[in-house]
Short mmCIF file of C-alpha atoms in Angstrom, two decimals:
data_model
loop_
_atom_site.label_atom_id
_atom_site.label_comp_id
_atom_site.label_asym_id
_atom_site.label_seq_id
_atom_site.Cartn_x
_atom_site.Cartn_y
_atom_site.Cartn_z
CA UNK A 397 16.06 -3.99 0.22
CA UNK A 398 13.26 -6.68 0.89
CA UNK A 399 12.43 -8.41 -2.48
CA UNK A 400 8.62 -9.94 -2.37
CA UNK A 401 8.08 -12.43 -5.50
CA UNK A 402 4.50 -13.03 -5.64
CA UNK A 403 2.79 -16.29 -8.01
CA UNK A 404 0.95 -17.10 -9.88
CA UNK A 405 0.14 -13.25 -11.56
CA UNK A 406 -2.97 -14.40 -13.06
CA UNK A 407 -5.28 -16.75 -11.42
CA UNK A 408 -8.76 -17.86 -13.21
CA UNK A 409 -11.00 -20.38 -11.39
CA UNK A 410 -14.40 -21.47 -10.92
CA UNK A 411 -17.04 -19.99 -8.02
CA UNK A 412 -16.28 -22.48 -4.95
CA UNK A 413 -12.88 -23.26 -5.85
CA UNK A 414 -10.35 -22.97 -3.30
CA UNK A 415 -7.50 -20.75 -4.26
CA UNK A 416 -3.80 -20.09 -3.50
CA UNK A 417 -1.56 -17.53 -3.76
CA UNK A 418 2.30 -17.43 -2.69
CA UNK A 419 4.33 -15.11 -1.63
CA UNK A 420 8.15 -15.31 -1.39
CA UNK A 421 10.33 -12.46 0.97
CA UNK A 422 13.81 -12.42 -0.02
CA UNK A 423 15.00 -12.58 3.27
CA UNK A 424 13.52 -13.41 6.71
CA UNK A 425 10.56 -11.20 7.45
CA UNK A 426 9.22 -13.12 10.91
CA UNK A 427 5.58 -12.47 10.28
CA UNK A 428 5.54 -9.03 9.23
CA UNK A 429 3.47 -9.65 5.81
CA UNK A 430 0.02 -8.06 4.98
CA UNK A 431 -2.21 -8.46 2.31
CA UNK A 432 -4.25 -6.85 0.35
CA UNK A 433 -7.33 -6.62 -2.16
CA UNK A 434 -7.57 -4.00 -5.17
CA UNK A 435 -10.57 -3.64 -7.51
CA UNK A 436 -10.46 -1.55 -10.44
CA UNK A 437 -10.34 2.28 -9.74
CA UNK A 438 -10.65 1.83 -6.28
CA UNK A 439 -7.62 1.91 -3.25
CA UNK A 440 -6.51 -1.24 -1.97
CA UNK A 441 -8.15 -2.48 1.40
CA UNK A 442 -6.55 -4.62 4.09
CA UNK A 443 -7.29 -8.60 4.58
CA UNK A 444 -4.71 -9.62 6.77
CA UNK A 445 -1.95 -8.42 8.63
CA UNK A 446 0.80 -10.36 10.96
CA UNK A 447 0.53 -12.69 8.29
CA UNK A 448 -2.56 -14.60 9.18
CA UNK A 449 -4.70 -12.04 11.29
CA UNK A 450 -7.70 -11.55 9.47
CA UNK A 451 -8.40 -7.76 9.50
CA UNK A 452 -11.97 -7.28 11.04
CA UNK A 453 -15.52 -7.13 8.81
CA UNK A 454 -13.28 -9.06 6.23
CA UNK A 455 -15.54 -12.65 5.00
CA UNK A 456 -14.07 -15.86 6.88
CA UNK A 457 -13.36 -17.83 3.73
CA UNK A 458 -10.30 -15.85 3.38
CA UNK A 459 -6.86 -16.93 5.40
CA UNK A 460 -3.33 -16.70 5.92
CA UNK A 461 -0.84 -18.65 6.75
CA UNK A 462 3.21 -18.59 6.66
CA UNK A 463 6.59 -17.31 8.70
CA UNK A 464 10.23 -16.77 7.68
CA UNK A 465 10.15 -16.35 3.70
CA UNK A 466 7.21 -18.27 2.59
CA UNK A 467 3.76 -17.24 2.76
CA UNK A 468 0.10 -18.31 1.46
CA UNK A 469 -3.43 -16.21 0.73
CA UNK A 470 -6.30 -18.88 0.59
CA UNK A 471 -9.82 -18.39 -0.69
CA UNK A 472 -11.42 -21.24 0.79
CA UNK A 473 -14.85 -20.72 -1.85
CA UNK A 474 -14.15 -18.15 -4.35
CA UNK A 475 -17.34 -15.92 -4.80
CA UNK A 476 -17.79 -13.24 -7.82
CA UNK A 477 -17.01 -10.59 -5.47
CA UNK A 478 -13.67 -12.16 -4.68
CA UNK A 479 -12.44 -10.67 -8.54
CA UNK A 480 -9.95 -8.36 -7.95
CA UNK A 481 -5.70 -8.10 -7.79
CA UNK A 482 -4.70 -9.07 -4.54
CA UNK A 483 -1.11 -7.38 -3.37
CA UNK A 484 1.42 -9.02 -0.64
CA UNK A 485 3.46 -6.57 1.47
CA UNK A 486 6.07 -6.68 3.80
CA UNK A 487 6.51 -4.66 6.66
CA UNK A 488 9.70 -5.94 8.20
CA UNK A 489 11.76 -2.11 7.62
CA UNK A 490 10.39 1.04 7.19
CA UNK A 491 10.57 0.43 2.83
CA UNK A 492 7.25 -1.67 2.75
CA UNK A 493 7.91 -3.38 -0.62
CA UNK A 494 4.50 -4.69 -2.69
CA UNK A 495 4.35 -8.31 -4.35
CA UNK A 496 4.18 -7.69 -8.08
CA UNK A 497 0.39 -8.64 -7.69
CA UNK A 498 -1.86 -11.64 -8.45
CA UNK A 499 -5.15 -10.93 -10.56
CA UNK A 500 -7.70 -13.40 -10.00
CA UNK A 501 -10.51 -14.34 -12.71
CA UNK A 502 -13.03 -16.12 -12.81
CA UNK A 503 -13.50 -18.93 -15.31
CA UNK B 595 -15.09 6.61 10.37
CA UNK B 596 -11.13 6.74 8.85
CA UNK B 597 -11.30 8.80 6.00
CA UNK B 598 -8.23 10.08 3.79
CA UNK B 599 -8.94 12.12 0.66
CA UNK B 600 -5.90 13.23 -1.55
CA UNK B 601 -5.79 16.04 -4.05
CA UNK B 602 -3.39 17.93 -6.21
CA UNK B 603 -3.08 15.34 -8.53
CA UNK B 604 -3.12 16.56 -12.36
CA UNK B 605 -0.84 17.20 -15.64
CA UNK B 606 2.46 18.53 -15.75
CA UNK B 607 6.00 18.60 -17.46
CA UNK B 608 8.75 16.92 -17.07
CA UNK B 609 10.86 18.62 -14.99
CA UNK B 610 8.04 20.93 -13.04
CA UNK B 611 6.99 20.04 -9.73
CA UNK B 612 3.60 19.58 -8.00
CA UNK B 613 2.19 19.04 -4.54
CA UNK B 614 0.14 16.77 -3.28
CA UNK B 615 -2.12 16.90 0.06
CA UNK B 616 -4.41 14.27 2.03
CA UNK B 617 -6.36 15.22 4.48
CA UNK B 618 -7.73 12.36 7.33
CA UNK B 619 -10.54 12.85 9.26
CA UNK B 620 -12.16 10.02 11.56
CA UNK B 621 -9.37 9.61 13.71
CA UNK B 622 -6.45 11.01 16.16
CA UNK B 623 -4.21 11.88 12.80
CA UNK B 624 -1.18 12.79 14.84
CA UNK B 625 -1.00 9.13 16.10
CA UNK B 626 -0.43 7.22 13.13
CA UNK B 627 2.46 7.00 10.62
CA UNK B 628 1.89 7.92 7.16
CA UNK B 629 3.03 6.80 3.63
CA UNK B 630 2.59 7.35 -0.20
CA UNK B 631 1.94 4.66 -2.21
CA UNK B 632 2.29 4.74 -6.01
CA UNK B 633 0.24 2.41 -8.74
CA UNK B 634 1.37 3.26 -12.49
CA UNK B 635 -1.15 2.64 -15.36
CA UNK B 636 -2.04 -1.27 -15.44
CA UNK B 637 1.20 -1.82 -12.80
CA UNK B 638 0.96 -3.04 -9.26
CA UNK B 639 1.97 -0.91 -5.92
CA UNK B 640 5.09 0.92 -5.16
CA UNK B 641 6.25 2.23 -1.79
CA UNK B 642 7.38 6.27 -1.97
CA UNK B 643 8.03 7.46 1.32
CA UNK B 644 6.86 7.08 5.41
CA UNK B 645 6.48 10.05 8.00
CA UNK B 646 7.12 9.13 11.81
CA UNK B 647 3.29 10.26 13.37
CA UNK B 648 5.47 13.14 14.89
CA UNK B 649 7.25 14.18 11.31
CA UNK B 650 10.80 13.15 13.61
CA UNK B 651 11.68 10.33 10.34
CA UNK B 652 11.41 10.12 7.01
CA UNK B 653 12.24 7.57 4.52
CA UNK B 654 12.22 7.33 0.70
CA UNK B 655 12.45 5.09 -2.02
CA UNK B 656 15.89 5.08 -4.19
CA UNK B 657 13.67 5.99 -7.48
CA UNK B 658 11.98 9.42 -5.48
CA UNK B 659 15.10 10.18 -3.13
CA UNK B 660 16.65 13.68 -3.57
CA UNK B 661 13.19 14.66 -5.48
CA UNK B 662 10.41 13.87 -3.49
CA UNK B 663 9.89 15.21 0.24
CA UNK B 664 7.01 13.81 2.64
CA UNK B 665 5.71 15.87 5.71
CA UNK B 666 2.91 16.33 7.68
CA UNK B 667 0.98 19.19 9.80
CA UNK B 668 -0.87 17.24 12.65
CA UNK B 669 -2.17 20.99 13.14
CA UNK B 670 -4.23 20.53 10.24
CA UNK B 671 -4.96 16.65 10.04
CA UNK B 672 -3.02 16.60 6.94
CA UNK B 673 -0.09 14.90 4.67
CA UNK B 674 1.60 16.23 2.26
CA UNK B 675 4.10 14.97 -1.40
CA UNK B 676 6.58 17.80 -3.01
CA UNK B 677 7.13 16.18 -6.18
CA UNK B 678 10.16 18.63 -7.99
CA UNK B 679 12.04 17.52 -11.12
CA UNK B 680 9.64 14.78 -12.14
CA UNK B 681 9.99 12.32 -14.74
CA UNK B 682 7.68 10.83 -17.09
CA UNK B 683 8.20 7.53 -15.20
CA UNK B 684 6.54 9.38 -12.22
CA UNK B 685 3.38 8.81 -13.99
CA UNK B 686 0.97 6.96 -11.28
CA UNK B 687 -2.26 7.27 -9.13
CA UNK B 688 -0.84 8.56 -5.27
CA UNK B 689 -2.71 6.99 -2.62
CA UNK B 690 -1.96 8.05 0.56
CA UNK B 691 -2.28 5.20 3.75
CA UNK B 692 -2.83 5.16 6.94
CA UNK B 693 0.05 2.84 9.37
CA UNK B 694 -1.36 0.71 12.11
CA UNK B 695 1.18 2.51 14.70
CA UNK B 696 2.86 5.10 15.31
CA UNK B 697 5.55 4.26 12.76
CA UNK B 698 5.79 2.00 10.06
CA UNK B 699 3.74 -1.67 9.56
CA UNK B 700 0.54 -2.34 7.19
CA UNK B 701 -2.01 0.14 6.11
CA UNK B 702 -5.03 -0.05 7.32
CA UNK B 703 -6.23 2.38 5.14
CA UNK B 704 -6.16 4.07 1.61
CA UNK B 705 -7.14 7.22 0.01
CA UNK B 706 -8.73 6.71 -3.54
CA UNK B 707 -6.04 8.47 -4.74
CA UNK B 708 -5.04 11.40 -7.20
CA UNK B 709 -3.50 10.86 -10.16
CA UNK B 710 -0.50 12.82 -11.65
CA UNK B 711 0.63 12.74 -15.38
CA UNK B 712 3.84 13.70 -16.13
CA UNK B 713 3.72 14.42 -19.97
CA UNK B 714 5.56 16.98 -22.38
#
């Protein structure tokens, strides 16, 4: 099975900060990752899929980038709204393993 | 609009079983693959199991193989989860999700879940 190690888990900046989070496939997953945003009580929704596609209606200040094993989720200007647990997924095989999650703050 | 609305969710032993149902609406339902997703109290996501848009495959995780079975009635617009023997460590909100394709790939969309308890 596909292993996805996600970092940091918790993430607390300030409004307009750029932010970063990586996520690691355990093997070579071509561009097969997706991503994810989850606020509390609710189901996740899709940001980006093929590893930097950004899903449509979703705001501009978020990207993707990455190939192979290594991939990145930017927030180019964090905004309050951006609070949440954001999830990376692969979807390489048909077992569509979850990053262990990255909850972002804000300071 | 995509909508997917799961039920069936509640309290139950160890051991018992349950069934759970989602029903999409919004869109051609027998086009799209299908899979459960699982979220434990405070934990992140965990894949369960995908249905082929035709029902023809269906894959598990190791921790729900042999317990769980997935299928679908494109009849009705709807997915289904038979849960038997669970375990406490089944414990988690069920969201099902919608597959961009007719297979697997990423979800374009969640349910808002149903939660199951298993609990003596």
């Amino acid at each position: 099975d596909i292993q996805m190690t996600q970092s940091p888990s918790t993430l607390s900046a300030s409004v307009g900060d750029r932010v970063t989070i990586t996520c690691r496939a355990s093997q070579n997953i071509n561009i097969w990752l997706a991503w994810y945003q989850q606020k509390p009580g609710k189901g996740p929704k899709l940001l980006i899929y093929k590893a930097s596609t950004l899903e449509r209606g979703v705001p501009t200040r978020f990207s993707g980038s990455g190939s192979g094993t290594e991939f990145t989720l930017t927030i180019s200007s964090l905004q309050p709204d951006d609070i949440a647990t954001y999830y990376c997924q692969q979807y390489n095989s048909y077992s569509a393993t979850f990053g262990q999650g990255t909850k972002v703050e804000i300071k | 609009q995509v909508r997917l609305v799961e039920s069936g969710g509640g309290a139950v032993q160890p051991g018992k079983s349950l069934r759970l149902s989602c029903v999409a609406s919004g869109f051609t339902f027998s086009s799209n693959g299908m899979h459960w997703v699982r979220q434990a109290p405070g934990k992140g996501l965990e894949w369960v199991a995908v249905i082929w848009y035709d029902g023809s495959n269906k894959y598990y995780a190791d921790s729900v193989k042999g317990r769980f079975t997935i299928s679908r009635d494109n009849s009705k617009n709807t997915l289904y989860l038979q849960m038997n023997s669970l375990r406490v460590e089944d414990t988690a909100m069920y969201y099902c999700a919608r597959v961009y394709g007719y297979s697997y790939g990423y979800f374009d969309y969640w349910g808002q879940g149903t939660l199951v308890t298993v609990s003596s």
